Coordinates of C-alpha atoms in Angstrom, one line a residue:
M1 CA 0.0 0.0 0.0
A2 CA 2.8 2.4 0.9
G3 CA 4.5 1.6 -2.4
E4 CA 1.3 2.4 -4.3
R5 CA 1.0 5.8 -2.5
S6 CA 4.6 6.6 -3.2
K7 CA 3.8 6.8 -7.0
T8 CA 2.3 10.3 -6.5
P9 CA 4.8 13.2 -6.0
P10 CA 4.5 14.7 -2.5
D11 CA 2.9 18.1 -2.5
E12 CA 3.8 19.0 1.0
V13 CA 7.6 18.6 0.8
N14 CA 9.2 21.4 2.8
I15 CA 11.4 22.5 -0.1
L16 CA 13.4 25.1 1.8
E17 CA 14.5 22.7 4.5
F18 CA 14.8 19.7 2.2
C19 CA 17.2 21.6 -0.2
G20 CA 18.9 23.2 2.8
D21 CA 19.6 19.7 4.2
L22 CA 21.0 18.7 0.8
V23 CA 23.5 21.7 1.0
F24 CA 24.4 20.8 4.6
A25 CA 25.0 17.2 3.8
L26 CA 27.1 18.0 0.7
E27 CA 29.2 20.2 2.8
H28 CA 30.0 17.2 5.0
D29 CA 30.0 14.4 2.3
P30 CA 30.1 15.2 -1.4
N31 CA 27.7 12.4 -2.4
I32 CA 24.4 13.4 -4.0
E33 CA 22.7 10.0 -3.3
H34 CA 23.7 10.1 0.4
A35 CA 22.6 13.8 0.6
I36 CA 19.1 13.1 -0.8
A37 CA 18.8 10.1 1.5
F38 CA 19.8 12.2 4.5
A39 CA 17.4 15.1 3.5
S40 CA 14.4 12.8 3.1
K41 CA 14.7 11.2 6.5
H42 CA 12.6 13.9 8.1
L43 CA 9.8 13.8 5.6
D44 CA 6.5 11.9 6.2
S45 CA 6.6 8.3 5.2
D46 CA 4.8 8.7 1.8
S47 CA 7.1 11.5 0.7
R48 CA 10.2 9.6 1.8
L49 CA 9.1 6.5 0.0
W50 CA 8.5 8.4 -3.2
I51 CA 11.9 10.2 -3.1
E52 CA 13.8 7.0 -2.3
K53 CA 12.0 5.1 -5.1
H54 CA 12.9 7.7 -7.7
L55 CA 16.3 8.2 -6.3
A56 CA 17.0 4.4 -6.8
E57 CA 15.7 4.6 -10.3
D58 CA 17.9 7.5 -11.2
V59 CA 21.1 5.9 -9.7
F60 CA 20.4 2.5 -11.4
T61 CA 19.8 4.0 -14.8
E62 CA 22.5 6.7 -14.4
R63 CA 20.2 9.4 -15.5
S64 CA 20.6 13.1 -14.4
L65 CA 19.4 13.3 -10.8
S66 CA 18.8 17.1 -11.1
L67 CA 16.6 17.1 -14.3
N68 CA 14.8 13.8 -13.7
F69 CA 14.2 14.2 -9.9
I70 CA 13.0 17.8 -10.0
G71 CA 10.9 17.1 -13.1
K72 CA 9.0 14.4 -11.1
L73 CA 8.8 16.6 -8.1
R74 CA 6.9 19.3 -10.2
R75 CA 9.3 22.1 -9.1
K76 CA 10.8 23.1 -12.4
E77 CA 12.1 26.3 -10.9
L78 CA 14.6 24.3 -8.8
V79 CA 16.3 22.6 -11.7
S80 CA 19.2 25.0 -11.5
V81 CA 19.6 24.4 -7.8
F82 CA 19.9 20.7 -8.3
Q83 CA 22.2 21.1 -11.2
L84 CA 24.6 23.1 -9.0
L85 CA 24.3 20.6 -6.2
E86 CA 25.1 17.7 -8.6
R87 CA 28.1 19.6 -10.0
A88 CA 29.3 20.4 -6.5
A89 CA 29.1 16.7 -5.6
N90 CA 31.3 15.8 -8.6
K91 CA 34.0 18.4 -7.9
R92 CA 37.1 17.1 -6.2
G93 CA 38.4 20.5 -5.2
L94 CA 37.1 21.8 -1.9
D95 CA 37.1 25.5 -3.0
E96 CA 35.2 24.8 -6.2
R97 CA 32.6 22.8 -4.3
K98 CA 32.1 25.5 -1.7
I99 CA 31.5 28.1 -4.5
L100 CA 28.9 25.8 -6.2
L101 CA 27.1 25.1 -2.9
D102 CA 27.0 28.8 -2.1
R103 CA 25.5 29.5 -5.5
A104 CA 23.0 26.6 -5.1
L105 CA 21.8 28.0 -1.8
E106 CA 21.5 31.6 -3.2
N107 CA 19.5 30.3 -6.2
L108 CA 17.2 28.4 -3.8
L109 CA 16.6 31.4 -1.6
S110 CA 16.1 33.7 -4.6
S111 CA 13.6 31.3 -6.2
I112 CA 11.6 31.0 -3.0
R113 CA 11.7 34.7 -2.3
K114 CA 10.4 35.4 -5.9
E115 CA 7.6 32.8 -5.4
I116 CA 6.5 34.4 -2.1
N117 CA 6.6 38.0 -3.6
S118 CA 4.4 36.8 -6.5
F119 CA 1.9 35.2 -4.0
Y120 CA 1.9 38.3 -1.9
E121 CA 0.7 40.4 -4.8
K122 CA -1.8 37.8 -5.8
V123 CA -3.7 37.7 -2.5
K124 CA -4.4 41.4 -2.1
L125 CA -7.6 41.4 -4.1
P126 CA -9.0 38.2 -2.5
N127 CA -8.4 39.8 0.9
L128 CA -10.6 42.8 -0.2
I129 CA -13.3 40.4 -1.3
I130 CA -13.2 38.7 2.1
F131 CA -13.6 42.1 3.8
G132 CA -16.6 42.8 1.6
I133 CA -18.3 39.5 2.3
G134 CA -17.4 39.7 6.0
I135 CA -18.6 43.2 6.8
L136 CA -20.3 45.1 4.0
V137 CA -22.7 42.4 2.8
P138 CA -24.0 41.5 6.3
L139 CA -24.5 45.2 7.1
A140 CA -26.4 45.9 3.9
L141 CA -28.6 42.8 4.3
V142 CA -29.7 43.8 7.8
L143 CA -30.6 47.3 6.7
L144 CA -32.6 45.8 3.8
F145 CA -34.8 43.6 6.0
P146 CA -37.3 46.3 6.9
T147 CA -37.4 47.6 3.3
F148 CA -38.0 44.1 2.1
S149 CA -40.9 43.7 4.5
F150 CA -42.3 47.1 3.5
L151 CA -42.4 45.9 -0.1
G152 CA -44.5 42.9 0.8
G153 CA -41.8 40.3 1.2
R154 CA -41.2 38.2 4.2
F155 CA -37.7 37.3 5.2
T156 CA -37.9 34.6 7.9
L157 CA -35.5 33.8 10.7
L158 CA -34.7 30.5 9.0
Q159 CA -33.7 32.3 5.8
A160 CA -31.6 34.8 7.8
G161 CA -29.9 31.9 9.6
I162 CA -29.1 30.2 6.3
V163 CA -27.7 33.4 4.8
Y164 CA -25.6 34.4 7.7
C165 CA -24.5 31.1 9.2
V166 CA -24.2 29.0 6.1
V167 CA -24.0 31.0 2.8
L168 CA -21.7 33.8 3.8
P169 CA -19.3 31.6 5.8
A170 CA -19.3 29.2 2.9
F171 CA -18.1 32.0 0.6
V172 CA -15.5 33.0 3.0
F173 CA -14.3 29.4 3.5
F174 CA -14.2 28.9 -0.3
I175 CA -12.1 32.0 -0.9
T176 CA -9.7 31.4 2.0
N177 CA -9.3 27.7 1.2
K178 CA -8.5 28.6 -2.4
I179 CA -5.8 31.1 -1.3
D180 CA -4.3 28.6 1.1
Q181 CA -4.1 25.9 -1.7
E182 CA -2.1 28.4 -3.8
R183 CA 0.3 29.2 -0.9
P184 CA 3.9 28.2 -1.8
R185 CA 4.8 25.0 0.1
C186 CA 8.3 26.1 0.9
I187 CA 8.2 26.1 4.7
A188 CA 6.3 24.0 7.2
P189 CA 5.8 24.1 11.0
P190 CA 7.6 21.8 13.4
P191 CA 5.8 18.4 13.8
V192 CA 4.3 19.1 17.2
P193 CA 1.3 16.8 17.7
L194 CA -1.8 17.6 19.8
K195 CA -2.6 15.4 22.8
F196 CA -6.3 14.6 23.3
N197 CA -7.6 12.9 26.4
P198 CA -11.1 11.3 26.2
T199 CA -12.0 12.9 29.5
Y200 CA -12.0 16.3 27.8
V201 CA -15.3 15.3 26.2
S202 CA -16.9 16.1 29.5
I203 CA -16.4 19.8 28.9
P204 CA -18.8 20.2 25.9
I205 CA -21.3 17.8 27.5
F206 CA -21.4 19.8 30.7
S207 CA -21.7 23.1 28.7
C208 CA -24.7 21.7 26.8
I209 CA -26.4 20.8 30.0
L210 CA -25.9 24.4 31.3
V211 CA -27.3 25.8 28.0
V212 CA -30.5 23.8 28.3
I213 CA -30.9 24.9 32.0
S214 CA -30.3 28.6 31.0
I215 CA -32.9 28.4 28.2
F216 CA -35.5 26.9 30.6
Q217 CA -34.8 29.4 33.3
L218 CA -34.4 32.6 31.2
G219 CA -36.4 32.0 28.0
D220 CA -35.7 34.3 25.1
S221 CA -33.2 36.4 27.1
A222 CA -31.0 33.3 27.5
W223 CA -29.5 33.7 24.0
L224 CA -26.4 35.6 25.1
P225 CA -25.6 33.5 28.2
A226 CA -26.1 30.3 26.2
I227 CA -23.7 31.5 23.5
W228 CA -21.2 32.5 26.2
I229 CA -21.4 29.1 27.8
L230 CA -20.8 27.3 24.5
V231 CA -18.0 29.6 23.4
F232 CA -16.2 29.5 26.7
S233 CA -16.4 25.7 26.9
T234 CA -15.2 25.3 23.3
S235 CA -12.3 27.7 23.9
L236 CA -11.4 26.0 27.1
L237 CA -11.3 22.6 25.4
L238 CA -9.1 24.0 22.6
L239 CA -6.8 25.6 25.1
I240 CA -6.5 22.5 27.2
V241 CA -5.7 20.4 24.1
G242 CA -3.4 23.0 22.5
I243 CA -1.6 24.9 25.2
G244 CA 1.1 22.3 26.0
P245 CA 2.0 21.6 22.3
F246 CA 1.8 25.4 21.8
K247 CA 4.4 26.1 24.5
L248 CA 6.6 23.3 23.0
R249 CA 6.1 25.0 19.6
I250 CA 7.3 28.3 20.9
K251 CA 10.3 26.6 22.5
V252 CA 11.2 24.9 19.2
E253 CA 11.2 28.3 17.5
Q254 CA 13.5 29.8 20.1
V255 CA 15.9 26.9 19.9
E256 CA 16.0 27.1 16.0
E257 CA 16.7 30.9 16.2
E258 CA 19.7 30.2 18.5
F259 CA 21.0 27.2 16.7
P260 CA 23.1 28.9 14.0
D261 CA 25.0 30.8 16.8
F262 CA 25.5 27.5 18.6
L263 CA 26.9 25.8 15.5
L264 CA 29.2 28.7 14.9
E265 CA 30.6 28.6 18.5
M266 CA 31.0 24.8 18.2
G267 CA 33.0 25.2 15.0
M268 CA 35.2 27.8 16.6
S269 CA 35.7 25.7 19.7
I270 CA 36.7 22.6 17.6
E271 CA 39.1 24.8 15.6
E272 CA 40.8 25.7 18.9
G273 CA 41.2 22.0 19.6
K274 CA 38.4 21.3 22.1
P275 CA 36.6 18.0 22.0
L276 CA 32.9 18.3 21.0
E277 CA 31.7 17.2 24.5
K278 CA 33.8 19.9 26.2
A279 CA 32.6 22.5 23.7
I280 CA 28.9 21.6 24.4
A281 CA 29.5 21.7 28.2
D282 CA 31.2 25.1 28.0
Y283 CA 28.4 26.5 25.9
E284 CA 25.8 25.2 28.3
K285 CA 27.5 26.8 31.3
K286 CA 27.9 30.2 29.6
N287 CA 24.3 30.5 28.3
K288 CA 20.9 30.1 29.9
T289 CA 18.5 29.6 27.0
P290 CA 16.0 27.0 25.8
L291 CA 18.7 25.4 23.8
T292 CA 21.0 25.0 26.8
S293 CA 18.2 23.0 28.6
V294 CA 18.4 20.5 25.7
L295 CA 22.2 20.5 25.8
R296 CA 22.1 19.8 29.5
K297 CA 20.1 16.6 29.0
I298 CA 22.6 15.5 26.3
E299 CA 25.5 16.2 28.7
R300 CA 23.7 14.3 31.5
N301 CA 23.2 11.3 29.3
I302 CA 26.9 11.3 28.3
Q303 CA 28.1 11.6 32.0
F304 CA 25.7 9.3 33.8
E305 CA 24.3 6.9 31.3
G306 CA 27.3 6.4 29.1
T307 CA 25.3 7.3 26.0
G308 CA 27.2 8.8 23.1
I309 CA 26.2 12.1 21.5
I310 CA 25.0 10.6 18.3
D311 CA 22.9 8.0 20.1
T312 CA 21.3 10.7 22.3
V313 CA 20.6 13.0 19.3
M314 CA 19.0 10.2 17.3
S315 CA 16.9 8.9 20.2
E316 CA 13.1 9.2 20.3
D317 CA 13.3 11.1 23.6
F318 CA 15.4 13.8 22.0
K319 CA 13.0 14.1 19.1
R320 CA 10.1 14.4 21.5
E321 CA 12.0 17.0 23.5
I322 CA 12.7 19.2 20.4
P323 CA 10.6 18.1 17.4
S324 CA 12.7 20.2 15.0
R325 CA 14.1 19.1 11.6
T326 CA 16.6 21.9 11.7
V327 CA 18.0 20.9 15.1
H328 CA 18.0 17.1 14.4
S329 CA 19.8 17.5 11.0
G330 CA 22.3 20.1 12.4
M331 CA 23.2 18.0 15.5
I332 CA 23.7 14.8 13.4
L333 CA 26.0 16.7 10.9
L334 CA 27.8 18.4 13.8
V335 CA 28.6 15.1 15.5
S336 CA 29.6 13.5 12.1
A337 CA 31.8 16.5 11.2
A338 CA 33.5 16.5 14.6
E339 CA 34.8 13.0 13.8
K340 CA 36.8 14.4 10.9
G341 CA 40.1 16.3 11.3
R342 CA 40.0 19.4 13.4
R343 CA 40.4 21.9 10.5
S344 CA 38.0 20.4 8.1
A345 CA 35.4 19.8 10.8
A346 CA 35.5 23.4 12.0
G347 CA 35.2 24.7 8.5
T348 CA 32.3 22.5 7.7
I349 CA 30.4 23.4 10.8
I350 CA 31.0 27.1 10.4
R351 CA 29.7 27.0 6.8
I352 CA 26.6 25.0 7.8
S353 CA 26.0 27.7 10.5
N354 CA 26.2 30.4 7.9
H355 CA 23.9 28.5 5.5
L356 CA 21.4 27.9 8.2
R357 CA 21.3 31.5 9.3
K358 CA 20.4 32.6 5.7
I359 CA 17.6 30.0 5.6
L360 CA 16.2 31.2 9.0
E361 CA 16.4 34.8 7.8
L362 CA 14.3 34.0 4.8
K363 CA 11.8 32.2 7.0
K364 CA 11.5 35.3 9.1
E365 CA 11.1 37.5 6.0
I366 CA 8.4 35.2 4.7
K367 CA 6.5 35.3 8.0
D368 CA 6.8 39.1 8.2
K369 CA 5.5 39.5 4.7
M370 CA 2.6 37.2 5.3
S371 CA 1.9 39.0 8.6
D372 CA 1.6 42.3 6.8
I373 CA -1.2 41.1 4.5
L374 CA -3.0 39.2 7.3
T375 CA -3.2 42.0 9.8
T376 CA -6.4 43.2 8.2
A377 CA -7.9 39.7 8.4
R378 CA -7.1 39.3 12.1
A379 CA -8.4 42.8 12.9
L380 CA -11.6 42.0 10.9
A381 CA -12.1 38.7 12.7
I382 CA -11.7 39.8 16.3
F383 CA -12.6 43.5 16.3
F384 CA -14.3 45.1 13.3
A385 CA -16.7 42.3 12.5
P386 CA -18.0 41.9 16.1
I387 CA -18.4 45.6 16.8
L388 CA -20.1 46.4 13.5
T389 CA -22.5 43.4 13.6
A390 CA -23.4 44.3 17.2
F391 CA -24.2 47.9 16.2
T392 CA -26.0 46.6 13.1
A393 CA -28.2 44.4 15.3
R394 CA -29.0 47.4 17.5
T395 CA -29.8 49.4 14.3
Y396 CA -32.3 46.8 13.2
E397 CA -33.8 46.9 16.7
V398 CA -34.3 50.7 16.6
I399 CA -35.8 50.6 13.1
T400 CA -38.4 47.9 14.0
S401 CA -39.3 49.7 17.2
K402 CA -39.9 53.0 15.5
Q403 CA -42.0 51.5 12.6
N404 CA -45.4 52.4 14.4
G405 CA -47.1 49.7 12.5
F406 CA -46.0 51.0 9.1
F407 CA -44.5 47.5 8.3
Q408 CA -44.2 44.3 10.1
A409 CA -40.9 43.0 11.3
S410 CA -40.1 39.5 10.0
F411 CA -38.5 38.3 13.2
S412 CA -37.7 39.5 16.7
K413 CA -34.7 41.7 17.5
I414 CA -33.3 39.0 19.8
S415 CA -33.5 36.4 17.0
L416 CA -31.5 38.6 14.7
A417 CA -28.9 39.4 17.4
T418 CA -28.4 35.7 18.0
V419 CA -27.9 35.0 14.3
L420 CA -25.4 37.9 13.9
C421 CA -23.5 36.8 17.0
V422 CA -23.2 33.3 15.7
Y423 CA -22.1 34.6 12.3
T424 CA -19.5 36.8 14.0
L425 CA -18.1 33.7 15.8
I426 CA -18.0 31.6 12.7
L427 CA -16.3 34.4 10.8
S428 CA -13.7 34.9 13.5
V429 CA -12.8 31.2 13.4
L430 CA -12.5 31.1 9.6
L431 CA -10.4 34.2 9.3
V432 CA -8.0 33.4 12.2
D433 CA -7.5 29.9 11.0
Y434 CA -6.9 31.3 7.5
S435 CA -4.3 33.7 8.9
V436 CA -2.4 30.9 10.8
R437 CA -2.5 28.5 7.8
L438 CA -1.2 31.2 5.4
E439 CA 1.6 32.4 7.8
Y440 CA 2.7 29.1 9.3
G441 CA 1.1 26.3 7.4
K442 CA -0.8 23.4 9.0
D443 CA 0.3 24.2 12.5
A444 CA -2.2 22.4 14.8
P445 CA -1.1 23.8 18.2
L446 CA -1.0 27.4 16.9
R447 CA -4.4 27.0 15.2
C448 CA -6.0 25.6 18.4
V449 CA -4.8 28.4 20.6
N450 CA -5.4 31.2 18.2
I451 CA -9.0 30.0 17.4
A452 CA -9.7 29.7 21.2
I453 CA -8.5 33.3 21.9
A454 CA -10.2 34.7 18.7
M455 CA -13.6 33.2 19.7
L456 CA -13.4 34.6 23.2
T457 CA -12.2 38.0 22.0
A458 CA -14.8 38.3 19.3
L459 CA -17.6 37.4 21.8
I460 CA -16.3 40.0 24.3
V461 CA -16.2 42.7 21.6
F462 CA -19.7 41.7 20.3
T463 CA -21.1 41.8 23.8
A464 CA -19.5 45.2 24.5
G465 CA -20.8 46.5 21.2
W466 CA -24.3 45.2 21.9
I467 CA -24.3 47.0 25.3
A468 CA -22.7 50.2 24.0
G469 CA -25.0 50.2 21.0
G470 CA -28.1 50.1 23.2
L471 CA -26.7 52.9 25.4
F472 CA -25.8 55.0 22.3
F473 CA -29.2 54.7 20.6
G474 CA -31.0 55.1 23.9
F475 CA -29.1 58.4 24.5
L476 CA -29.7 59.8 21.0
L477 CA -33.3 58.6 20.4
G478 CA -34.6 58.0 23.9
Y479 CA -34.9 54.3 23.0

């Protein structure tokens, strides 16, 4: 079954880190087959099987790895990168190989930067459409309800619920999902899994019981407390599931940011003649950072359990402690390079450090650029949409109360407020999830925590807007 799945090229290969690992591996060992095997170790099983299958075909038939492999991977823009890597692997001279590897990395970064800039320009118009669907259309519809009734039509609560809670969110979901599918698959989040305990199911069950009780006790006025109970319990569940992995996710980012400096210091220490174990111990004593807490465990394993560095780095415990492809690859190459002669090991490690720093700088540049275009979506989700829909609901309430029998309202003010509140919550979930997916990829912990916070914030803003709107219209109109 796995063999059958491996016939399809992987769409979710993290090209930036995959090609970065190829450069790192070729710095250590000028063998393109070994480098691809090393770089594919951190991929998911289907992607790894696909790459290993076509790698074996190319080696057996002696075809060009660069043209054939990249052609199958559907990334034609990376042909020049693979050609340079292949040429570097065939060069005997160290200086020539370094020049080719530097050019390959620069071409890779330039290609990805160009792809991101093109995508950045492409999503500006869809973001405006999302703004129109999210704010302008709902506002216009509410103001048209009394006019529609005056003309003899009848817009029921069911129809309003379908439009606001099904049709409009479906349009937003379709547009955001289409944009996400076009997002360049050049970076991916660390593989931090969520941990779900079956006992967590008690939270939504208990909240549903509270909602039923509140409806029986309060009647029509229970709409806002009922929504508060449901939203609070859902947010609590998401936070319980996601907060632990989210903290680990933040730790991984901090460790990755520090890692190039760590490699640079290791290279300089090895150049001075220090053993790797001593260099790691000295770094751990001088610094108090998230990375040093990981290094402390490595040092403890070496001292008290007699485990070698490479065994510790490749252990499942270490992978669970820091689920980072960057750190795992870097540590393996660090240990492997340290086994060489002092001068060659130091040079290899320092060059890998410089390459990694450039890759991390591009990652930060991509996130900053995505953040620029997503600021509007986030603000729309948690502030503008809730406050405007709350005031819109109050506007409808004022219009229907001042009609003096001129036309008949289609449904009660409480019913419309409930529909608009639910719509606001759905919109906040869709837009915040869209923002996270576009900026970070399919990052489950980040999505859980951000959605939980967005739902609570949107409900707080809607409630405040509902109260403020009532006071505002009451002051102006004596309502």
